[in-house]
């Protein structure tokens, strides 16, 4: 296993942008694990499945799924799905299907394998607790529900998606509830993770703060790429 930095937290806490930027600064690779769950959800939705799918059927469908990353693009069975996975519908179903043990088991190996060949900044919900419990540096990013809904709204708007601020708030509350209350690998701060509330911080301030912890508290200096 190479060096691993984990960033967990609820949706809209700023994890993706922060993780991407830190990876760039450190010369690490960025692992967006939400994209893996979204790609699985896209595949299942295309096959017409919803939450009523049985575990057996889910298991056999997953045998047909191959996901890979290339230059920050996500490929599902060879097709670039980087944009297709960013819809509110796929966001909803990724949260729904991510509560199924067979899905989590399927993606666990993929995530760990990634970090055997790359120094990694891994972002998700269970990076520090389940996937990389021995990570070199762990963070839990949080922000108030209203602020996270506001960020989600602006982000989807900027992508040209039809959404109201009220829908964004409803979506954030619902996903928080589902991601935190599931039986397997729920969203939870690892005991040894550094908690950062980003409600009143700009992205730049958040990135600088984490970078400071990474280099001072965790003693990571970055790679020589
Ligand atoms: O970070 P995101 O919005 O792209 O994640 C989509 C969903 O995937 C999220 O609602 C829960 C699930 N997920 C998860 O269960 N575990 C992870 N490590 C990452 C995402």
PDB file of C-alpha atoms and ligand atoms in Angstrom:
ATOM      1  CA  UNK A   1       0.000   0.000   0.000  1.00  0.00           C
ATOM      2  CA  UNK A   2       1.340   3.441  -0.936  1.00  0.00           C
ATOM      3  CA  UNK A   3       0.669   6.571   1.139  1.00  0.00           C
ATOM      4  CA  UNK A   4      -3.039   7.292   1.653  1.00  0.00           C
ATOM      5  CA  UNK A   5      -4.881  10.418   2.786  1.00  0.00           C
ATOM      6  CA  UNK A   6      -8.605   9.968   3.440  1.00  0.00           C
ATOM      7  CA  UNK A   7     -11.320  12.612   3.290  1.00  0.00           C
ATOM      8  CA  UNK A   8     -14.799  11.595   4.437  1.00  0.00           C
ATOM      9  CA  UNK A   9     -17.914  13.617   5.039  1.00  0.00           C
ATOM     10  CA  UNK A  10     -21.499  14.264   3.971  1.00  0.00           C
ATOM     11  CA  UNK A  11     -22.497  15.438   0.523  1.00  0.00           C
ATOM     12  CA  UNK A  12     -21.767  19.113  -0.162  1.00  0.00           C
ATOM     13  CA  UNK A  13     -18.995  19.452   2.443  1.00  0.00           C
ATOM     14  CA  UNK A  14     -16.487  20.310  -0.301  1.00  0.00           C
ATOM     15  CA  UNK A  15     -14.655  16.965  -0.353  1.00  0.00           C
ATOM     16  CA  UNK A  16     -14.222  16.615  -4.133  1.00  0.00           C
ATOM     17  CA  UNK A  17     -12.691  19.995  -4.870  1.00  0.00           C
ATOM     18  CA  UNK A  18     -10.500  19.850  -1.785  1.00  0.00           C
ATOM     19  CA  UNK A  19      -9.313  16.281  -2.456  1.00  0.00           C
ATOM     20  CA  UNK A  20      -8.586  17.045  -6.120  1.00  0.00           C
ATOM     21  CA  UNK A  21      -6.566  20.145  -5.280  1.00  0.00           C
ATOM     22  CA  UNK A  22      -4.622  18.457  -2.477  1.00  0.00           C
ATOM     23  CA  UNK A  23      -3.750  15.541  -4.771  1.00  0.00           C
ATOM     24  CA  UNK A  24      -2.399  18.030  -7.304  1.00  0.00           C
ATOM     25  CA  UNK A  25      -0.316  19.879  -4.713  1.00  0.00           C
ATOM     26  CA  UNK A  26       1.114  16.689  -3.264  1.00  0.00           C
ATOM     27  CA  UNK A  27       1.670  14.844  -6.543  1.00  0.00           C
ATOM     28  CA  UNK A  28      -0.779  12.130  -5.402  1.00  0.00           C
ATOM     29  CA  UNK A  29      -3.630  10.517  -7.370  1.00  0.00           C
ATOM     30  CA  UNK A  30      -7.226  11.455  -6.584  1.00  0.00           C
ATOM     31  CA  UNK A  31      -9.691   8.630  -5.908  1.00  0.00           C
ATOM     32  CA  UNK A  32     -13.336   9.722  -6.140  1.00  0.00           C
ATOM     33  CA  UNK A  33     -15.161   6.759  -4.590  1.00  0.00           C
ATOM     34  CA  UNK A  34     -18.574   8.428  -4.949  1.00  0.00           C
ATOM     35  CA  UNK A  35     -18.017   8.139  -8.717  1.00  0.00           C
ATOM     36  CA  UNK A  36     -17.714   4.346  -8.321  1.00  0.00           C
ATOM     37  CA  UNK A  37     -21.076   4.134  -6.535  1.00  0.00           C
ATOM     38  CA  UNK A  38     -22.585   6.465  -9.119  1.00  0.00           C
ATOM     39  CA  UNK A  39     -21.271   4.338 -12.015  1.00  0.00           C
ATOM     40  CA  UNK A  40     -22.828   1.222 -10.456  1.00  0.00           C
ATOM     41  CA  UNK A  41     -26.113   3.106 -10.016  1.00  0.00           C
ATOM     42  CA  UNK A  42     -26.041   4.262 -13.637  1.00  0.00           C
ATOM     43  CA  UNK A  43     -25.511   0.705 -14.833  1.00  0.00           C
ATOM     44  CA  UNK A  44     -28.370  -0.637 -12.706  1.00  0.00           C
ATOM     45  CA  UNK A  45     -30.743   2.161 -13.716  1.00  0.00           C
ATOM     46  CA  UNK A  46     -29.985   1.581 -17.383  1.00  0.00           C
ATOM     47  CA  UNK A  47     -30.980  -2.042 -16.841  1.00  0.00           C
ATOM     48  CA  UNK A  48     -34.238  -0.787 -15.288  1.00  0.00           C
ATOM     49  CA  UNK A  49     -33.507  -1.746 -11.668  1.00  0.00           C
ATOM     50  CA  UNK A  50     -34.536   0.068  -8.486  1.00  0.00           C
ATOM     51  CA  UNK A  51     -34.360  -0.645  -4.730  1.00  0.00           C
ATOM     52  CA  UNK A  52     -36.527  -3.750  -5.141  1.00  0.00           C
ATOM     53  CA  UNK A  53     -33.709  -5.674  -6.883  1.00  0.00           C
ATOM     54  CA  UNK A  54     -32.838  -8.897  -5.015  1.00  0.00           C
ATOM     55  CA  UNK A  55     -29.324  -9.597  -3.714  1.00  0.00           C
ATOM     56  CA  UNK A  56     -28.963 -12.515  -6.142  1.00  0.00           C
ATOM     57  CA  UNK A  57     -29.853 -10.393  -9.131  1.00  0.00           C
ATOM     58  CA  UNK A  58     -27.620  -7.568  -7.875  1.00  0.00           C
ATOM     59  CA  UNK A  59     -24.718  -9.999  -7.562  1.00  0.00           C
ATOM     60  CA  UNK A  60     -25.166 -11.299 -11.100  1.00  0.00           C
ATOM     61  CA  UNK A  61     -25.540  -7.782 -12.568  1.00  0.00           C
ATOM     62  CA  UNK A  62     -22.293  -6.679 -10.887  1.00  0.00           C
ATOM     63  CA  UNK A  63     -20.418  -9.432 -12.689  1.00  0.00           C
ATOM     64  CA  UNK A  64     -21.031  -7.425 -15.876  1.00  0.00           C
ATOM     65  CA  UNK A  65     -19.679  -4.165 -14.455  1.00  0.00           C
ATOM     66  CA  UNK A  66     -16.155  -2.938 -15.111  1.00  0.00           C
ATOM     67  CA  UNK A  67     -15.168   0.512 -13.859  1.00  0.00           C
ATOM     68  CA  UNK A  68     -11.904   2.302 -14.454  1.00  0.00           C
ATOM     69  CA  UNK A  69     -10.390   5.764 -14.035  1.00  0.00           C
ATOM     70  CA  UNK A  70      -8.266   7.471 -16.619  1.00  0.00           C
ATOM     71  CA  UNK A  71      -7.027  11.053 -16.281  1.00  0.00           C
ATOM     72  CA  UNK A  72      -9.857  11.917 -13.851  1.00  0.00           C
ATOM     73  CA  UNK A  73     -12.524  10.491 -16.222  1.00  0.00           C
ATOM     74  CA  UNK A  74     -14.685   7.525 -15.155  1.00  0.00           C
ATOM     75  CA  UNK A  75     -15.326   4.647 -17.541  1.00  0.00           C
ATOM     76  CA  UNK A  76     -18.125   2.105 -17.234  1.00  0.00           C
ATOM     77  CA  UNK A  77     -17.529  -0.930 -19.430  1.00  0.00           C
ATOM     78  CA  UNK A  78     -15.299   1.202 -21.646  1.00  0.00           C
ATOM     79  CA  UNK A  79     -17.722   4.127 -21.965  1.00  0.00           C
ATOM     80  CA  UNK A  80     -16.870   7.562 -20.528  1.00  0.00           C
ATOM     81  CA  UNK A  81     -19.703   8.218 -18.029  1.00  0.00           C
ATOM     82  CA  UNK A  82     -18.073  11.139 -16.158  1.00  0.00           C
ATOM     83  CA  UNK A  83     -20.950  13.494 -17.003  1.00  0.00           C
ATOM     84  CA  UNK A  84     -23.807  10.970 -17.056  1.00  0.00           C
ATOM     85  CA  UNK A  85     -23.221  10.040 -13.388  1.00  0.00           C
ATOM     86  CA  UNK A  86     -23.646  13.651 -12.165  1.00  0.00           C
ATOM     87  CA  UNK A  87     -27.438  13.880 -12.284  1.00  0.00           C
ATOM     88  CA  UNK A  88     -29.703  14.215  -9.209  1.00  0.00           C
ATOM     89  CA  UNK A  89     -31.350  10.883 -10.138  1.00  0.00           C
ATOM     90  CA  UNK A  90     -28.045   8.992 -10.149  1.00  0.00           C
ATOM     91  CA  UNK A  91     -27.048  10.802  -6.936  1.00  0.00           C
ATOM     92  CA  UNK A  92     -30.200   9.465  -5.328  1.00  0.00           C
ATOM     93  CA  UNK A  93     -29.786   5.890  -6.574  1.00  0.00           C
ATOM     94  CA  UNK A  94     -26.060   5.761  -5.765  1.00  0.00           C
ATOM     95  CA  UNK A  95     -27.035   6.429  -2.164  1.00  0.00           C
ATOM     96  CA  UNK A  96     -29.818   3.799  -2.340  1.00  0.00           C
ATOM     97  CA  UNK A  97     -27.653   1.032  -3.869  1.00  0.00           C
ATOM     98  CA  UNK A  98     -24.640   1.905  -1.698  1.00  0.00           C
ATOM     99  CA  UNK A  99     -26.543   0.561   1.317  1.00  0.00           C
ATOM    100  CA  UNK A 100     -26.421  -2.965  -0.196  1.00  0.00           C
ATOM    101  CA  UNK A 101     -23.549  -5.105   1.171  1.00  0.00           C
ATOM    102  CA  UNK A 102     -22.990  -6.847  -2.173  1.00  0.00           C
ATOM    103  CA  UNK A 103     -22.330  -3.468  -3.841  1.00  0.00           C
ATOM    104  CA  UNK A 104     -19.937  -2.327  -1.109  1.00  0.00           C
ATOM    105  CA  UNK A 105     -18.069  -5.643  -1.202  1.00  0.00           C
ATOM    106  CA  UNK A 106     -17.737  -5.364  -4.976  1.00  0.00           C
ATOM    107  CA  UNK A 107     -16.205  -1.868  -4.784  1.00  0.00           C
ATOM    108  CA  UNK A 108     -13.983  -2.500  -1.743  1.00  0.00           C
ATOM    109  CA  UNK A 109     -11.363  -4.476  -3.669  1.00  0.00           C
ATOM    110  CA  UNK A 110     -11.280  -1.923  -6.473  1.00  0.00           C
ATOM    111  CA  UNK A 111     -10.597   0.926  -4.041  1.00  0.00           C
ATOM    112  CA  UNK A 112      -7.848  -0.879  -2.155  1.00  0.00           C
ATOM    113  CA  UNK A 113      -6.227  -2.032  -5.358  1.00  0.00           C
ATOM    114  CA  UNK A 114      -5.991   1.566  -6.555  1.00  0.00           C
ATOM    115  CA  UNK A 115      -3.906   2.510  -3.514  1.00  0.00           C
ATOM    116  CA  UNK A 116      -1.448  -0.358  -4.032  1.00  0.00           C
ATOM    117  CA  UNK A 117      -0.046   1.410  -7.077  1.00  0.00           C
ATOM    118  CA  UNK A 118      -0.623   5.124  -6.361  1.00  0.00           C
ATOM    119  CA  UNK A 119      -0.056   7.555  -3.502  1.00  0.00           C
ATOM    120  CA  UNK A 120      -3.702   8.445  -3.028  1.00  0.00           C
ATOM    121  CA  UNK A 121      -6.070  11.106  -1.737  1.00  0.00           C
ATOM    122  CA  UNK A 122      -9.269   9.067  -1.316  1.00  0.00           C
ATOM    123  CA  UNK A 123     -12.602  10.791  -0.878  1.00  0.00           C
ATOM    124  CA  UNK A 124     -15.914   9.248   0.217  1.00  0.00           C
ATOM    125  CA  UNK A 125     -17.978   8.178   3.218  1.00  0.00           C
ATOM    126  CA  UNK A 126     -16.058   5.238   4.718  1.00  0.00           C
ATOM    127  CA  UNK A 127     -12.470   5.842   3.610  1.00  0.00           C
ATOM    128  CA  UNK A 128     -11.012   6.290   7.100  1.00  0.00           C
ATOM    129  CA  UNK A 129     -13.284   3.799   8.850  1.00  0.00           C
ATOM    130  CA  UNK A 130     -13.513   0.804   6.495  1.00  0.00           C
ATOM    131  CA  UNK A 131     -11.543   1.021   3.259  1.00  0.00           C
ATOM    132  CA  UNK A 132      -8.253   2.487   4.535  1.00  0.00           C
ATOM    133  CA  UNK A 133      -8.306   2.199   8.352  1.00  0.00           C
ATOM    134  CA  UNK A 134      -4.493   2.433   8.402  1.00  0.00           C
ATOM    135  CA  UNK A 135      -4.322   5.628   6.297  1.00  0.00           C
ATOM    136  CA  UNK A 136      -1.450   8.040   6.933  1.00  0.00           C
ATOM    137  CA  UNK A 137      -3.718  11.046   7.427  1.00  0.00           C
ATOM    138  CA  UNK A 138      -7.506  11.197   7.895  1.00  0.00           C
ATOM    139  CA  UNK A 139      -9.994  14.040   7.668  1.00  0.00           C
ATOM    140  CA  UNK A 140     -13.717  14.427   8.219  1.00  0.00           C
ATOM    141  CA  UNK A 141     -15.110  17.465   6.384  1.00  0.00           C
ATOM    142  CA  UNK A 142     -18.437  18.861   7.507  1.00  0.00           C
ATOM    143  CA  UNK A 143     -20.592  21.982   7.087  1.00  0.00           C
ATOM    144  CA  UNK A 144     -24.076  23.052   8.150  1.00  0.00           C
ATOM    145  CA  UNK A 145     -26.964  21.439   6.251  1.00  0.00           C
ATOM    146  CA  UNK A 146     -28.046  24.797   4.777  1.00  0.00           C
ATOM    147  CA  UNK A 147     -24.579  25.640   3.536  1.00  0.00           C
ATOM    148  CA  UNK A 148     -24.132  22.190   1.972  1.00  0.00           C
ATOM    149  CA  UNK A 149     -27.509  22.486   0.234  1.00  0.00           C
ATOM    150  CA  UNK A 150     -26.530  25.924  -1.069  1.00  0.00           C
ATOM    151  CA  UNK A 151     -23.264  24.557  -2.492  1.00  0.00           C
ATOM    152  CA  UNK A 152     -25.028  21.573  -4.062  1.00  0.00           C
ATOM    153  CA  UNK A 153     -27.583  23.900  -5.659  1.00  0.00           C
ATOM    154  CA  UNK A 154     -24.889  26.170  -7.145  1.00  0.00           C
ATOM    155  CA  UNK A 155     -22.885  23.196  -8.369  1.00  0.00           C
ATOM    156  CA  UNK A 156     -25.834  21.562 -10.174  1.00  0.00           C
ATOM    157  CA  UNK A 157     -26.962  24.927 -11.552  1.00  0.00           C
ATOM    158  CA  UNK A 158     -23.491  25.552 -12.955  1.00  0.00           C
ATOM    159  CA  UNK A 159     -23.736  22.174 -14.700  1.00  0.00           C
ATOM    160  CA  UNK A 160     -26.979  23.317 -16.298  1.00  0.00           C
ATOM    161  CA  UNK A 161     -29.174  20.978 -14.224  1.00  0.00           C
ATOM    162  CA  UNK A 162     -32.773  21.944 -13.400  1.00  0.00           C
ATOM    163  CA  UNK A 163     -33.024  22.211  -9.604  1.00  0.00           C
ATOM    164  CA  UNK A 164     -34.451  24.590  -6.989  1.00  0.00           C
ATOM    165  CA  UNK A 165     -32.791  25.481  -3.676  1.00  0.00           C
ATOM    166  CA  UNK A 166     -35.587  23.686  -1.858  1.00  0.00           C
ATOM    167  CA  UNK A 167     -34.993  20.487  -3.842  1.00  0.00           C
ATOM    168  CA  UNK A 168     -31.279  20.701  -3.086  1.00  0.00           C
ATOM    169  CA  UNK A 169     -32.002  20.992   0.640  1.00  0.00           C
ATOM    170  CA  UNK A 170     -34.432  18.074   0.543  1.00  0.00           C
ATOM    171  CA  UNK A 171     -31.892  15.982  -1.339  1.00  0.00           C
ATOM    172  CA  UNK A 172     -29.077  16.764   1.127  1.00  0.00           C
ATOM    173  CA  UNK A 173     -31.247  15.969   4.178  1.00  0.00           C
ATOM    174  CA  UNK A 174     -32.455  12.709   2.664  1.00  0.00           C
ATOM    175  CA  UNK A 175     -28.970  11.580   1.628  1.00  0.00           C
ATOM    176  CA  UNK A 176     -27.541  12.460   5.060  1.00  0.00           C
ATOM    177  CA  UNK A 177     -30.191  10.319   6.663  1.00  0.00           C
ATOM    178  CA  UNK A 178     -29.672   7.344   4.360  1.00  0.00           C
ATOM    179  CA  UNK A 179     -25.841   7.473   4.253  1.00  0.00           C
ATOM    180  CA  UNK A 180     -25.556   7.812   8.050  1.00  0.00           C
ATOM    181  CA  UNK A 181     -28.179   5.289   9.102  1.00  0.00           C
ATOM    182  CA  UNK A 182     -27.351   2.279   6.911  1.00  0.00           C
ATOM    183  CA  UNK A 183     -26.110  -0.865   8.669  1.00  0.00           C
ATOM    184  CA  UNK A 184     -22.974  -1.321   6.646  1.00  0.00           C
ATOM    185  CA  UNK A 185     -20.136   1.255   6.531  1.00  0.00           C
ATOM    186  CA  UNK A 186     -22.308   4.226   7.524  1.00  0.00           C
ATOM    187  CA  UNK A 187     -21.000   7.760   7.143  1.00  0.00           C
ATOM    188  CA  UNK A 188     -19.088   8.303  10.362  1.00  0.00           C
ATOM    189  CA  UNK A 189     -15.971  10.101  11.510  1.00  0.00           C
ATOM    190  CA  UNK A 190     -13.044   7.737  12.195  1.00  0.00           C
ATOM    191  CA  UNK A 191     -11.802   8.132  15.779  1.00  0.00           C
ATOM    192  CA  UNK A 192      -8.410   9.278  14.526  1.00  0.00           C
ATOM    193  CA  UNK A 193      -9.712  11.635  11.802  1.00  0.00           C
ATOM    194  CA  UNK A 194      -9.220  15.406  12.038  1.00  0.00           C
ATOM    195  CA  UNK A 195     -12.648  17.106  12.075  1.00  0.00           C
ATOM    196  CA  UNK A 196     -12.947  20.259   9.931  1.00  0.00           C
ATOM    197  CA  UNK A 197     -16.100  22.402   9.808  1.00  0.00           C
ATOM    198  CA  UNK A 198     -15.994  24.242   6.469  1.00  0.00           C
ATOM    199  CA  UNK A 199     -19.245  26.237   6.896  1.00  0.00           C
ATOM    200  CA  UNK A 200     -17.407  29.532   7.216  1.00  0.00           C
ATOM    201  CA  UNK A 201     -14.273  28.620   5.291  1.00  0.00           C
ATOM    202  CA  UNK A 202     -13.572  29.335   1.626  1.00  0.00           C
ATOM    203  CA  UNK A 203     -12.257  26.485  -0.507  1.00  0.00           C
ATOM    204  CA  UNK A 204      -8.803  28.060  -0.475  1.00  0.00           C
ATOM    205  CA  UNK A 205      -8.827  28.284   3.347  1.00  0.00           C
ATOM    206  CA  UNK A 206      -9.983  24.663   3.639  1.00  0.00           C
ATOM    207  CA  UNK A 207      -7.298  23.398   1.271  1.00  0.00           C
ATOM    208  CA  UNK A 208      -4.571  25.385   3.053  1.00  0.00           C
ATOM    209  CA  UNK A 209      -5.719  24.096   6.445  1.00  0.00           C
ATOM    210  CA  UNK A 210      -5.686  20.444   5.351  1.00  0.00           C
ATOM    211  CA  UNK A 211      -2.356  20.874   3.579  1.00  0.00           C
ATOM    212  CA  UNK A 212      -0.917  22.303   6.779  1.00  0.00           C
ATOM    213  CA  UNK A 213      -2.131  19.266   8.797  1.00  0.00           C
ATOM    214  CA  UNK A 214      -0.857  16.834   6.152  1.00  0.00           C
ATOM    215  CA  UNK A 215       2.641  18.259   6.158  1.00  0.00           C
ATOM    216  CA  UNK A 216       2.938  19.046   9.873  1.00  0.00           C
ATOM    217  CA  UNK A 217       0.779  16.598  11.859  1.00  0.00           C
ATOM    218  CA  UNK A 218       0.995  13.689   9.433  1.00  0.00           C
ATOM    219  CA  UNK A 219       4.540  14.354   8.231  1.00  0.00           C
ATOM    220  CA  UNK A 220       3.763  13.846   4.525  1.00  0.00           C
ATOM    221  CA  UNK A 221       5.918  15.831   2.150  1.00  0.00           C
ATOM    222  CA  UNK A 222       4.445  14.939  -1.248  1.00  0.00           C
ATOM    223  CA  UNK A 223       5.993  12.819  -4.007  1.00  0.00           C
ATOM    224  CA  UNK A 224       8.608  13.857  -6.541  1.00  0.00           C
ATOM    225  CA  UNK A 225       6.561  13.479  -9.707  1.00  0.00           C
TER     226      UNK A 225
HETATM  227  O1  LIG B   1     -19.895  11.729  -2.983  1.00  0.00           O
HETATM  228  P1  LIG B   1     -21.040  11.421  -3.930  1.00  0.00           P
HETATM  229  O2  LIG B   1     -22.216  12.350  -3.789  1.00  0.00           O
HETATM  230  O3  LIG B   1     -20.569  11.332  -5.354  1.00  0.00           O
HETATM  231  O4  LIG B   1     -21.554   9.944  -3.513  1.00  0.00           O
HETATM  232  C1  LIG B   1     -22.711   9.372  -4.044  1.00  0.00           C
HETATM  233  C2  LIG B   1     -23.287   8.357  -3.062  1.00  0.00           C
HETATM  234  O5  LIG B   1     -22.431   7.211  -3.000  1.00  0.00           O
HETATM  235  C3  LIG B   1     -23.449   8.821  -1.621  1.00  0.00           C
HETATM  236  O6  LIG B   1     -24.733   9.350  -1.377  1.00  0.00           O
HETATM  237  C4  LIG B   1     -23.229   7.576  -0.800  1.00  0.00           C
HETATM  238  C5  LIG B   1     -22.399   6.692  -1.688  1.00  0.00           C
HETATM  239  N1  LIG B   1     -21.005   6.567  -1.250  1.00  0.00           N
HETATM  240  C6  LIG B   1     -20.734   5.651  -0.263  1.00  0.00           C
HETATM  241  O7  LIG B   1     -21.647   5.021   0.258  1.00  0.00           O
HETATM  242  N2  LIG B   1     -19.448   5.433   0.125  1.00  0.00           N
HETATM  243  C7  LIG B   1     -18.446   6.121  -0.422  1.00  0.00           C
HETATM  244  N3  LIG B   1     -17.191   5.871  -0.032  1.00  0.00           N
HETATM  245  C8  LIG B   1     -18.705   7.103  -1.418  1.00  0.00           C
HETATM  246  C9  LIG B   1     -20.013   7.312  -1.800  1.00  0.00           C
END
